[in-house]
Short mmCIF file of C-alpha atoms in Angstrom, two decimals:
data_model
loop_
_atom_site.label_atom_id
_atom_site.label_comp_id
_atom_site.label_asym_id
_atom_site.label_seq_id
_atom_site.Cartn_x
_atom_site.Cartn_y
_atom_site.Cartn_z
CA UNK A 19 5.06 102.53 86.89
CA UNK A 20 5.09 105.77 88.86
CA UNK A 21 2.15 107.19 86.90
CA UNK A 22 0.24 103.95 87.39
CA UNK A 23 0.88 104.00 91.14
CA UNK A 24 -0.45 107.55 91.35
CA UNK A 25 -3.61 106.51 89.51
CA UNK A 26 -4.00 103.35 91.60
CA UNK A 27 -3.93 105.30 94.84
CA UNK A 28 -6.82 107.43 93.54
CA UNK A 29 -8.81 104.41 92.33
CA UNK A 30 -11.74 102.97 94.25
CA UNK A 31 -13.78 100.85 91.88
CA UNK A 32 -11.32 98.43 90.30
CA UNK A 33 -12.04 95.50 87.97
CA UNK A 34 -9.58 92.72 87.13
CA UNK A 35 -10.14 90.65 83.99
CA UNK A 36 -7.93 87.56 84.30
CA UNK A 37 -6.96 84.98 81.71
CA UNK A 38 -4.88 81.84 81.64
CA UNK A 39 -1.67 83.89 81.62
CA UNK A 40 -2.41 84.73 85.25
CA UNK A 41 -1.36 81.19 86.17
CA UNK A 42 1.63 80.87 83.86
CA UNK A 43 3.95 81.57 86.80
CA UNK A 44 2.37 78.58 88.55
CA UNK A 45 3.61 76.33 85.76
CA UNK A 46 0.28 75.96 83.96
CA UNK A 47 0.44 76.24 80.15
CA UNK A 48 -2.05 78.64 78.63
CA UNK A 49 -2.72 76.66 75.42
CA UNK A 50 -3.67 79.91 73.70
CA UNK A 51 -1.79 82.04 71.21
CA UNK A 52 1.79 81.16 70.36
CA UNK A 53 2.62 77.61 71.37
CA UNK A 54 -1.03 76.73 72.02
CA UNK A 55 -0.52 73.18 70.85
CA UNK A 56 -1.21 69.92 72.66
CA UNK A 57 0.01 66.72 70.97
CA UNK A 58 0.32 68.61 67.65
CA UNK A 59 -3.32 69.68 67.97
CA UNK A 60 -4.68 73.19 68.29
CA UNK A 61 -5.75 73.06 71.93
CA UNK A 62 -8.64 75.45 71.27
CA UNK A 63 -10.12 72.92 68.84
CA UNK A 64 -10.40 70.43 71.72
CA UNK A 65 -12.47 72.86 73.80
CA UNK A 66 -15.76 72.41 71.95
CA UNK A 67 -18.87 70.25 72.37
CA UNK A 68 -18.24 68.84 68.89
CA UNK A 69 -14.76 67.64 69.80
CA UNK A 70 -16.12 65.92 72.91
CA UNK A 71 -18.88 64.23 70.93
CA UNK A 72 -16.43 63.05 68.27
CA UNK A 73 -13.65 61.81 70.57
CA UNK A 74 -14.50 61.90 74.31
CA UNK A 75 -11.40 59.83 75.08
CA UNK A 76 -9.02 62.43 73.62
CA UNK A 77 -10.86 65.42 75.13
CA UNK A 78 -11.01 63.78 78.56
CA UNK A 79 -7.29 63.00 78.42
CA UNK A 80 -6.54 66.61 77.45
CA UNK A 81 -8.57 67.99 80.37
CA UNK A 82 -7.32 65.31 82.74
CA UNK A 83 -3.76 66.37 81.89
CA UNK A 84 -4.66 69.99 82.69
CA UNK A 85 -6.42 68.93 85.89
CA UNK A 86 -3.41 66.80 86.91
CA UNK A 87 -1.10 69.79 86.39
CA UNK A 88 -3.47 72.17 88.20
CA UNK A 89 -3.69 69.91 91.27
CA UNK A 90 0.11 70.02 91.56
CA UNK A 91 0.35 73.78 91.03
CA UNK A 92 0.57 76.41 93.77
CA UNK A 93 -0.80 79.95 93.71
CA UNK A 94 1.78 82.47 92.54
CA UNK A 95 2.37 86.02 93.83
CA UNK A 96 -0.10 87.44 91.30
CA UNK A 97 -2.93 85.43 92.89
CA UNK A 98 -1.99 86.57 96.38
CA UNK A 99 -1.64 90.17 95.22
CA UNK A 100 -5.21 90.21 93.89
CA UNK A 101 -6.46 88.43 97.02
CA UNK A 102 -4.85 91.12 99.16
CA UNK A 103 -6.39 93.84 97.00
CA UNK A 104 -9.81 92.22 97.48
CA UNK A 105 -9.32 92.25 101.27
CA UNK A 106 -8.55 95.97 101.23
CA UNK A 107 -11.14 97.12 98.68
CA UNK A 108 -14.74 95.95 98.97
CA UNK A 109 -15.59 97.48 95.59
CA UNK A 110 -13.04 95.35 93.76
CA UNK A 111 -14.41 92.83 91.23
CA UNK A 112 -12.34 89.98 89.80
CA UNK A 113 -13.61 88.32 86.60
CA UNK A 114 -12.13 85.00 85.57
CA UNK A 115 -13.25 81.83 83.80
CA UNK A 116 -16.48 80.19 84.95
CA UNK A 117 -18.02 76.75 84.95
CA UNK A 118 -21.54 75.72 84.11
CA UNK A 119 -24.23 73.49 85.64
CA UNK A 120 -26.19 72.35 82.60
CA UNK A 121 -27.71 68.99 81.60
CA UNK A 122 -29.16 66.65 84.25
CA UNK A 123 -28.09 68.93 87.08
CA UNK A 124 -25.41 66.70 88.59
CA UNK A 125 -22.24 68.59 89.46
CA UNK A 126 -19.24 67.27 91.33
CA UNK A 127 -17.23 69.97 93.06
CA UNK A 128 -13.83 70.03 94.73
CA UNK A 129 -12.78 66.55 93.66
CA UNK A 130 -9.03 66.38 94.27
CA UNK A 131 -8.66 62.66 93.54
CA UNK A 132 -5.98 62.05 90.94
CA UNK A 133 -6.57 60.14 88.74
CA UNK A 134 -10.24 61.00 88.61
CA UNK A 135 -10.89 57.48 87.33
CA UNK A 136 -8.45 54.57 86.80
CA UNK A 137 -8.49 54.79 83.01
CA UNK A 138 -7.32 58.43 83.10
CA UNK A 139 -4.20 57.78 85.19
CA UNK A 140 -1.20 59.58 83.71
CA UNK A 141 1.12 56.82 82.42
CA UNK A 142 4.54 56.61 84.01
CA UNK A 143 7.95 55.67 82.72
CA UNK A 144 9.06 52.21 83.72
CA UNK A 145 9.92 48.80 82.40
CA UNK A 146 8.84 47.97 78.88
CA UNK A 147 6.01 45.41 78.86
CA UNK A 148 7.18 42.22 77.19
CA UNK A 149 4.34 39.98 76.04
CA UNK A 150 4.36 36.42 77.30
CA UNK A 151 2.59 33.50 75.77
CA UNK A 152 -0.51 34.10 77.87
CA UNK A 153 -0.12 37.88 77.98
CA UNK A 154 0.38 37.87 81.78
CA UNK A 155 3.95 39.13 81.63
CA UNK A 156 2.90 42.19 79.68
CA UNK A 157 0.10 42.91 82.13
CA UNK A 158 2.37 42.56 85.16
CA UNK A 159 5.06 44.74 83.59
CA UNK A 160 2.49 47.40 82.69
CA UNK A 161 1.11 47.39 86.24
CA UNK A 162 4.63 47.81 87.61
CA UNK A 163 5.33 50.66 85.20
CA UNK A 164 2.15 52.46 86.23
CA UNK A 165 3.09 52.26 89.92
CA UNK A 166 6.69 53.40 89.57
CA UNK A 167 8.70 55.87 87.53
CA UNK A 168 7.80 59.43 86.68
CA UNK A 169 4.85 60.91 84.83
CA UNK A 170 5.13 60.77 81.07
CA UNK A 171 4.45 64.04 79.29
CA UNK A 172 1.33 63.10 77.37
CA UNK A 173 1.25 66.56 75.82
CA UNK A 174 4.06 65.18 73.63
CA UNK A 175 2.52 63.57 70.55
CA UNK A 176 5.30 60.95 70.54
CA UNK A 177 3.87 59.46 73.74
CA UNK A 178 1.22 56.96 72.74
CA UNK A 179 -2.25 57.56 74.12
CA UNK A 180 -4.65 54.77 74.81
CA UNK A 181 -8.08 55.02 73.17
CA UNK A 182 -10.28 54.83 76.27
CA UNK A 183 -13.72 53.27 75.76
CA UNK A 184 -16.59 55.55 76.89
CA UNK A 185 -17.63 53.08 79.58
CA UNK A 186 -14.25 53.59 81.31
CA UNK A 187 -14.51 57.40 81.34
CA UNK A 188 -16.21 59.25 84.23
CA UNK A 189 -19.94 58.49 84.39
CA UNK A 190 -22.79 60.28 86.13
CA UNK A 191 -24.03 58.38 89.22
CA UNK A 192 -27.43 60.04 88.78
CA UNK A 193 -28.33 59.24 85.15
CA UNK A 194 -25.32 57.05 84.19
CA UNK A 195 -24.48 59.12 81.11
CA UNK A 196 -20.97 60.22 80.24
CA UNK A 197 -19.66 63.06 82.39
CA UNK A 198 -17.80 65.99 80.84
CA UNK A 199 -15.29 68.49 82.22
CA UNK A 200 -17.04 71.33 84.03
CA UNK A 201 -15.86 74.13 81.76
CA UNK A 202 -17.59 76.48 79.35
CA UNK A 203 -16.52 75.46 75.87
CA UNK A 204 -16.37 77.60 72.76
CA UNK A 205 -19.87 77.74 71.32
CA UNK A 206 -21.55 77.52 74.75
CA UNK A 207 -23.13 80.23 76.87
CA UNK A 208 -21.77 81.38 80.19
CA UNK A 209 -24.01 80.90 83.24
CA UNK A 210 -26.84 83.43 83.18
CA UNK A 211 -26.62 84.22 86.89
CA UNK A 212 -22.92 85.06 86.56
CA UNK A 213 -23.54 87.36 83.60
CA UNK A 214 -26.40 89.06 85.43
CA UNK A 215 -24.29 89.69 88.53
CA UNK A 216 -21.54 91.27 86.41
CA UNK A 217 -24.06 93.43 84.55
CA UNK A 218 -25.48 94.56 87.88
CA UNK A 219 -22.01 95.58 89.08
CA UNK A 220 -21.45 97.73 85.99
CA UNK A 221 -24.97 99.20 86.05
CA UNK A 222 -24.66 100.23 89.71
CA UNK A 223 -21.23 101.76 89.25
CA UNK A 224 -21.35 105.48 88.69
CA UNK A 225 -17.75 105.31 87.51
CA UNK A 226 -15.09 102.64 87.31
CA UNK A 227 -11.62 103.93 87.97
CA UNK A 228 -9.42 101.15 86.68
CA UNK A 229 -9.59 97.81 84.87
CA UNK A 230 -6.66 95.40 85.05
CA UNK A 231 -6.43 93.07 82.03
CA UNK A 232 -4.15 90.27 83.17
CA UNK A 233 -2.81 87.44 81.04
CA UNK A 234 -5.63 87.37 78.52
CA UNK A 235 -5.96 88.15 74.83
CA UNK A 236 -9.23 89.95 75.70
CA UNK A 237 -10.72 88.85 72.40
CA UNK A 238 -13.31 86.30 73.52
CA UNK A 239 -16.79 87.59 74.26
CA UNK A 240 -18.49 88.46 76.48
CA UNK A 241 -15.39 88.98 78.64
CA UNK A 242 -13.77 91.23 76.03
CA UNK A 243 -16.80 93.52 76.12
CA UNK A 244 -16.24 94.31 79.78
CA UNK A 245 -13.21 96.39 78.84
CA UNK A 246 -15.40 98.64 76.69
CA UNK A 247 -18.05 98.78 79.43
CA UNK A 248 -15.40 99.85 81.93
CA UNK A 249 -14.15 102.51 79.51
CA UNK A 250 -17.69 103.86 79.18
CA UNK A 251 -17.57 104.25 82.96
CA UNK A 252 -14.37 106.36 82.54
CA UNK A 253 -11.98 103.55 83.51
CA UNK A 254 -8.34 103.58 82.55
CA UNK A 255 -6.95 100.29 81.27
CA UNK A 256 -3.79 98.55 82.50
CA UNK A 257 -2.72 95.48 80.53
CA UNK A 258 -0.29 92.96 82.04
CA UNK A 259 0.75 90.42 79.43
CA UNK A 260 3.76 88.61 78.01
CA UNK A 261 2.59 89.20 74.44
CA UNK A 262 2.29 92.72 73.06
CA UNK A 263 0.06 91.35 70.29
CA UNK A 264 -2.63 90.66 72.90
CA UNK A 265 -3.46 94.32 73.49
CA UNK A 266 -7.22 95.04 73.48
CA UNK A 267 -8.59 97.44 70.92
CA UNK A 268 -8.88 101.12 71.75
CA UNK A 269 -5.75 101.62 73.87
CA UNK A 270 -4.98 105.30 74.40
CA UNK A 271 -2.29 107.37 76.07
CA UNK A 272 -4.40 107.20 79.26
CA UNK A 273 -3.76 103.46 79.44
CA UNK A 274 -0.79 101.27 80.32
CA UNK A 275 0.83 98.15 78.92
CA UNK A 276 3.21 96.28 81.23
CA UNK A 277 4.97 93.50 79.38
CA UNK A 278 6.06 90.54 81.48
CA UNK A 279 5.04 87.80 83.87
CA UNK A 280 1.99 88.67 85.96
CA UNK A 281 3.52 86.77 88.89
CA UNK A 282 6.38 89.28 88.92
CA UNK A 283 4.62 92.45 87.81
CA UNK A 284 1.34 92.42 89.71
CA UNK A 285 2.81 92.58 93.24
CA UNK A 286 4.93 95.53 92.07
CA UNK A 287 2.00 97.27 90.44
CA UNK A 288 -0.27 96.91 93.48
CA UNK A 289 2.44 97.65 96.05
CA UNK A 290 1.08 101.08 97.11
CA UNK A 291 -2.17 99.41 98.20
CA UNK A 292 -1.14 95.91 99.32
CA UNK A 293 2.34 96.66 100.67
CA UNK A 294 5.49 94.66 100.06
CA UNK A 295 5.96 92.60 103.22
CA UNK A 296 3.51 89.85 102.42
CA UNK A 297 4.35 86.21 102.98
CA UNK A 298 2.97 84.73 99.77
CA UNK A 299 3.11 81.09 100.79
CA UNK A 300 1.55 81.55 104.22
CA UNK A 301 -1.89 82.11 102.72
CA UNK A 302 -1.86 79.07 100.42
CA UNK A 303 -4.52 76.47 101.01
CA UNK A 304 -3.38 72.94 101.75
CA UNK A 305 -6.63 71.55 100.37
CA UNK A 306 -5.94 72.72 96.83
CA UNK A 307 -7.81 75.12 94.56
CA UNK A 308 -11.57 75.50 94.56
CA UNK A 309 -12.56 73.65 91.41
CA UNK A 310 -15.72 72.42 89.77
CA UNK A 311 -14.75 69.87 87.18
CA UNK A 312 -17.59 67.57 86.30
CA UNK A 313 -21.00 68.20 84.84
CA UNK A 314 -23.22 65.77 83.03
CA UNK A 315 -23.06 65.41 79.28
CA UNK A 316 -26.12 64.83 77.14
CA UNK A 317 -24.97 61.46 75.88
#
């Protein structure tokens, strides 16, 4: 830690490459690596265009669950630590996951309504629906259960999921096709303008002093390549991760690996620059995170 602090105080151009582990302290599951299972399914296998085409109901319920959890989550000290670093260093660059704007061009941003549509409401515990002769009793009991009780953990495969017809899933008001979550799936390209802006940062940097690799396996391209680009600019690498198996290739004795929760470690690591008397919660936004969640699908 002492050696890292000495290097940090001499660092000017700093890059942070952040993965899902950055938000683990906020209570958001990473769904990658060990334990990356949702309803007995490999969560990564749900994050593809093919999975959405085959079963949009399941994929929408998976992302709706993540969205529901994200809307309840609060920033953790790691987020505030990086935000404070950004305030104090105008050459700092933070790279994290991006969203796209493909297809018909319709994008819905900063939608904090939960559920995003009635059919995607997280089911709640409550009275068991008992069918009547005309079915009304079951309907009334189900309505009562949805209003009361606590959220059921639909990540548990023992909780039954309804097969939602496509017409009940989010639809585009512009072209009326099925909407999809606004994320970049495996097999898709990242936004060109984002990639170009990152390339410009690296091209215009004579040297990069430090790259922080936080809560990511650093094995998915092109993000993983930025570590090598930073190294070519003479950067030292500091990895903050719970899993020592997630070390990027090429680590040397110039680099650091800090094993643990980013929410605990990052404020300590950045202390010489950001200080230690910050009120983490005072900076939190009451309006929720800045999210882009919906873009139009092709069918």
